[in-house]
CSV table of C-alpha atoms and ligand atoms in Angstrom, one decimal:
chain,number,residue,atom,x,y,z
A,1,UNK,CA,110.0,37.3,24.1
A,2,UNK,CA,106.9,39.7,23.9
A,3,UNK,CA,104.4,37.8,25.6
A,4,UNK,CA,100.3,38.2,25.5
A,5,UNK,CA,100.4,39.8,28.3
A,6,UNK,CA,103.4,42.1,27.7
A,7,UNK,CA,101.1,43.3,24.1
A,8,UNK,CA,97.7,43.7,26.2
A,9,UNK,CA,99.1,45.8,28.7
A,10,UNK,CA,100.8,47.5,26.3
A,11,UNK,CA,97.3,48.5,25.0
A,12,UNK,CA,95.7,49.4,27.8
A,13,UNK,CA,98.4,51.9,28.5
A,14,UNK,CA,97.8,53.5,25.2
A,15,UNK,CA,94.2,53.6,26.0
A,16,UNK,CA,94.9,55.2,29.4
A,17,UNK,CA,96.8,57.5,27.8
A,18,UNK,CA,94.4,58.4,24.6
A,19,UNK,CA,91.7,59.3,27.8
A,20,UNK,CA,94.7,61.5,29.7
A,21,UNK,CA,95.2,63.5,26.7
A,22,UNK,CA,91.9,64.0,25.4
A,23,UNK,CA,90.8,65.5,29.0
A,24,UNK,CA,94.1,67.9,29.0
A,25,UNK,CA,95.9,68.7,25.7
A,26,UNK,CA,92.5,68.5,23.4
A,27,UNK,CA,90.2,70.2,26.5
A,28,UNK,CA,88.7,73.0,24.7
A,29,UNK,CA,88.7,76.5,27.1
A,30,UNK,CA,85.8,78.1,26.9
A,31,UNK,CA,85.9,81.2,24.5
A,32,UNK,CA,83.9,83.5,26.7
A,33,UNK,CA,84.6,85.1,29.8
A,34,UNK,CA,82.0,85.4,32.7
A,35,UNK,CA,82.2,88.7,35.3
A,36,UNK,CA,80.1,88.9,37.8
A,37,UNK,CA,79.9,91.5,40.2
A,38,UNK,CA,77.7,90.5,44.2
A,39,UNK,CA,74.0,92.0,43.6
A,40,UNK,CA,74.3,92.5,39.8
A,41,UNK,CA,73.8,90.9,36.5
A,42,UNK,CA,76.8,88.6,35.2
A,43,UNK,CA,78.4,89.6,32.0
A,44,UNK,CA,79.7,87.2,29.4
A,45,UNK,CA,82.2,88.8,27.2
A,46,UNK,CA,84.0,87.4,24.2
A,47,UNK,CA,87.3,88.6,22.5
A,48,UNK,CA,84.4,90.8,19.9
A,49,UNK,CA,83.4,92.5,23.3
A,50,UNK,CA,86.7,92.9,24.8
A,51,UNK,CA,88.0,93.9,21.5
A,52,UNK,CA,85.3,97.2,21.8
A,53,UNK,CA,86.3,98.3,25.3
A,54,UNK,CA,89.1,101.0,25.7
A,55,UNK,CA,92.5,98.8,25.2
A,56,UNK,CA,95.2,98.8,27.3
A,57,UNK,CA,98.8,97.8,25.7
A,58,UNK,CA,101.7,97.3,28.2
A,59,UNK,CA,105.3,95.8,28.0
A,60,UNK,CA,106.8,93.6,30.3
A,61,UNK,CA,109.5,91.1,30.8
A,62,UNK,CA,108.1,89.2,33.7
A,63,UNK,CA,108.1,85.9,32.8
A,64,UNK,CA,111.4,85.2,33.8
A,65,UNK,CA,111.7,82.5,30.8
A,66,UNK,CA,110.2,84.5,27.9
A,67,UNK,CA,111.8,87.3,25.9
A,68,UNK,CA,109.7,90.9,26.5
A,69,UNK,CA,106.5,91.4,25.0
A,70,UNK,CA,104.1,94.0,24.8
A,71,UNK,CA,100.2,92.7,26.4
A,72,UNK,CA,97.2,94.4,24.9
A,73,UNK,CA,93.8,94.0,26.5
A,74,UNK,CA,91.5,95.8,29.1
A,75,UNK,CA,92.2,96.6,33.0
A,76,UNK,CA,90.6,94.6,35.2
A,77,UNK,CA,89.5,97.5,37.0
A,78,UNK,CA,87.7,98.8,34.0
A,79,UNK,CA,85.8,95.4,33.6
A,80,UNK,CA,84.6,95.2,37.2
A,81,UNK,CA,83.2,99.0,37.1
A,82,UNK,CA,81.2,97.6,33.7
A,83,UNK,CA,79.7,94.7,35.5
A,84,UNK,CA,79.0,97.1,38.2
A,85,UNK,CA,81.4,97.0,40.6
A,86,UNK,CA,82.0,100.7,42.6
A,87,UNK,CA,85.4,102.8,42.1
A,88,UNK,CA,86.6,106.3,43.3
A,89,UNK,CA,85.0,107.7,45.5
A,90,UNK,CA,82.4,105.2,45.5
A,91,UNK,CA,84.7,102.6,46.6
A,92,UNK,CA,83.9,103.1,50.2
A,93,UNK,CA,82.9,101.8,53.4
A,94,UNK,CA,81.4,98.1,53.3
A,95,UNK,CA,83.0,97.9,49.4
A,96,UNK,CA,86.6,97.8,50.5
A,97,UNK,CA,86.1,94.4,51.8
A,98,UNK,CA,85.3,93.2,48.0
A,99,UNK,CA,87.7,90.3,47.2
A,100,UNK,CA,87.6,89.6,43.4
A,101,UNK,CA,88.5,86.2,42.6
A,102,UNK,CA,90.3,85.2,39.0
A,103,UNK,CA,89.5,81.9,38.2
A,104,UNK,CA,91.1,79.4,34.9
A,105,UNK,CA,89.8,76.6,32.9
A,106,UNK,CA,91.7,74.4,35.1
A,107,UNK,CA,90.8,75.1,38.5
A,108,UNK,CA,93.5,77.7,39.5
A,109,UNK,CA,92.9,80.9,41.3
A,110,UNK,CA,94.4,84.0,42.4
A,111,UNK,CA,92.5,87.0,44.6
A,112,UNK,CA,92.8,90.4,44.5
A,113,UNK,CA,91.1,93.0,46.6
A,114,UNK,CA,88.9,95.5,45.2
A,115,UNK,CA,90.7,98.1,46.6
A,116,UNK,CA,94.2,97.4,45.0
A,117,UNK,CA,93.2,97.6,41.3
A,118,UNK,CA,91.2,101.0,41.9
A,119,UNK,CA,93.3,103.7,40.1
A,120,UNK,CA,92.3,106.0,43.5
A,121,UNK,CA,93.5,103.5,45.7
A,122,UNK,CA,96.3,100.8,45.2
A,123,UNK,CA,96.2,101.2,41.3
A,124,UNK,CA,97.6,97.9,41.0
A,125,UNK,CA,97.9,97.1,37.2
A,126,UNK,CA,96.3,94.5,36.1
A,127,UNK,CA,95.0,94.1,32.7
A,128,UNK,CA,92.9,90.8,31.0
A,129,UNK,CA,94.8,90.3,27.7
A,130,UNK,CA,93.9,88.8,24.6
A,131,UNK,CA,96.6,89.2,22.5
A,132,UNK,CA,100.4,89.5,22.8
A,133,UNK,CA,102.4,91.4,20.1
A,134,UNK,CA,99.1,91.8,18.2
A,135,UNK,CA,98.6,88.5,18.3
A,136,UNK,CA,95.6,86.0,19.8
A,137,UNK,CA,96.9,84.1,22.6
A,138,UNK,CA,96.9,80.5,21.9
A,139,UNK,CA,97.9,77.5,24.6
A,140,UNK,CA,97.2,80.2,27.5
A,141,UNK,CA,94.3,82.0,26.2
A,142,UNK,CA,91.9,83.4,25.0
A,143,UNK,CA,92.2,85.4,28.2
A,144,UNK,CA,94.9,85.5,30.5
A,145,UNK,CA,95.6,88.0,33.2
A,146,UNK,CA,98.9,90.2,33.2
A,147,UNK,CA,100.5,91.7,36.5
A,148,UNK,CA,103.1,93.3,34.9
A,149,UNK,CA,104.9,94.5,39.0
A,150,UNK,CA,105.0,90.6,39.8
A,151,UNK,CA,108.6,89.3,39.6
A,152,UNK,CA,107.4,85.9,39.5
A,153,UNK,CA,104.2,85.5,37.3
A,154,UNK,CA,102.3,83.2,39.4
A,155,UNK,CA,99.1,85.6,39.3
A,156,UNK,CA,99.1,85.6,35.4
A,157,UNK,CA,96.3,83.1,35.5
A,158,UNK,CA,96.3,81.5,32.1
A,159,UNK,CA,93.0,80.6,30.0
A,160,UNK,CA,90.6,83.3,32.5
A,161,UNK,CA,87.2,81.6,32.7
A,162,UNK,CA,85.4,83.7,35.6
A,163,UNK,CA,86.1,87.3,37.2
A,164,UNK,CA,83.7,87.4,40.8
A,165,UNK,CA,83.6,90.4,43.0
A,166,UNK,CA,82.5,89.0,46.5
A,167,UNK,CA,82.2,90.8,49.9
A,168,UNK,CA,81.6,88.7,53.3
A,169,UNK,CA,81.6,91.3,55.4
A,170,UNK,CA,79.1,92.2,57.8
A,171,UNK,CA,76.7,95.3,57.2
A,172,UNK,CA,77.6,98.0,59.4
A,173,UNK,CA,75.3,97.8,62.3
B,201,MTE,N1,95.4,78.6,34.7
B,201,MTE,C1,96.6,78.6,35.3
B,201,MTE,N2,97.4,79.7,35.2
B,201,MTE,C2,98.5,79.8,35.8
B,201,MTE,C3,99.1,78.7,36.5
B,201,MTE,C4,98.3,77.5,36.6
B,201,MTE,O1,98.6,76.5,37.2
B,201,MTE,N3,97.1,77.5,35.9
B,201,MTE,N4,100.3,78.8,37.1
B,201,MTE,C5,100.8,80.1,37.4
B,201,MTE,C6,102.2,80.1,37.7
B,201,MTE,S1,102.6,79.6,39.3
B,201,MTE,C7,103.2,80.6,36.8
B,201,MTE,S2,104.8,80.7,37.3
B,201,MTE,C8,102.9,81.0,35.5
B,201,MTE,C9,103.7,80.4,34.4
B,201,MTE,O2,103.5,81.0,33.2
B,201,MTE,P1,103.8,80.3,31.8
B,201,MTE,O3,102.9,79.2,31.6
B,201,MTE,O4,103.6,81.4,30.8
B,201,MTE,O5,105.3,79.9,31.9
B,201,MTE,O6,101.5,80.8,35.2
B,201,MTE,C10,100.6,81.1,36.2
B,201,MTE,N5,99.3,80.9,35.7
B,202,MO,MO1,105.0,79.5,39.3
């Protein structure tokens, strides 16, 4: 027999549930992307802006549960020198200490060092797509960060809120 209380908590589970989903499922990502580079002004691009930068397409098969698919968007490294970070020759001295932190709607975070994603350097690449086989990326996006040498794609931060170029280093005395 369903009693009273059987039906009431029965509601307050669908309440607790309507809250859950609204914060996660129906959370809206932000549609802009913030990149902010120690000492400089912040940029705040949106998929327009990225859209107008020179576009990287790569394939890859990393995702070790999807089928290949070809990533378009623009290298991180390229980002980073237009928020004023230094490359080449410039990346030097005091700079190669420059951790740049990838951060997602949700909290998650991965770090890379300036030094890695310089073509001169580590050329490690990593690019900040927007679409995948031409099309806008939906659930993960609109940004999401592709390291197409990772085996296991635990640095393809989905929904890429914030880019931040940091350096704790001292100054050279
Ligand atoms: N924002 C965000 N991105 C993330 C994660 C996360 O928890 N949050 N997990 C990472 C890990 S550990 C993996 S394995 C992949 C999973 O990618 P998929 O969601 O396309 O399967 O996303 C990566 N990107
Ligand atoms: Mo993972």
């Amino acid at each position: 027999m369903l009693s009273r209380k059987s039906g009431c908590t029965c509601l307050r589970f669908a309440a607790l549930a309507l809250v859950y989903l609204s914060s996660h499922a129906f959370a809206q990502t932000p549609q802009t992307l913030h990149v902010t580079v120690e000492g400089q002004p912040a940029l705040t691009l949106d998929r327009a802006a990225l859209a107008a930068m020179p576009r990287v397409d790569i394939a890859t098969a990393a995702i070790h549960h999807q089928a290949a698919a070809r990533w378009q968007g623009v290298a991180l490294s390229e980002l980073l020198r237009r928020a004023g970070a230094p490359t080449g020759e410039s990346l030097r001295g005091r700079a190669m200490a420059t951790v740049v932190r990838v951060a997602a709607a949700d909290h998650y975070q991965v770090v890379f060092s300036l030094g890695e994603l310089d073509s001169s350097l580590g050329h490690e690449q990593v690019i900040v797509a927007d679409t995948q086989d031409g099309h806008p990326l939906q659930g993960d996006g609109p940004f999401r960060l592709i390291v197409p040498g990772d085996q296991r794609p635990a640095r393809w931060v989905r929904n890429v809120v914030a880019i931040e170029a940091a350096n704790d280093a001292p100054q050279a005395p």
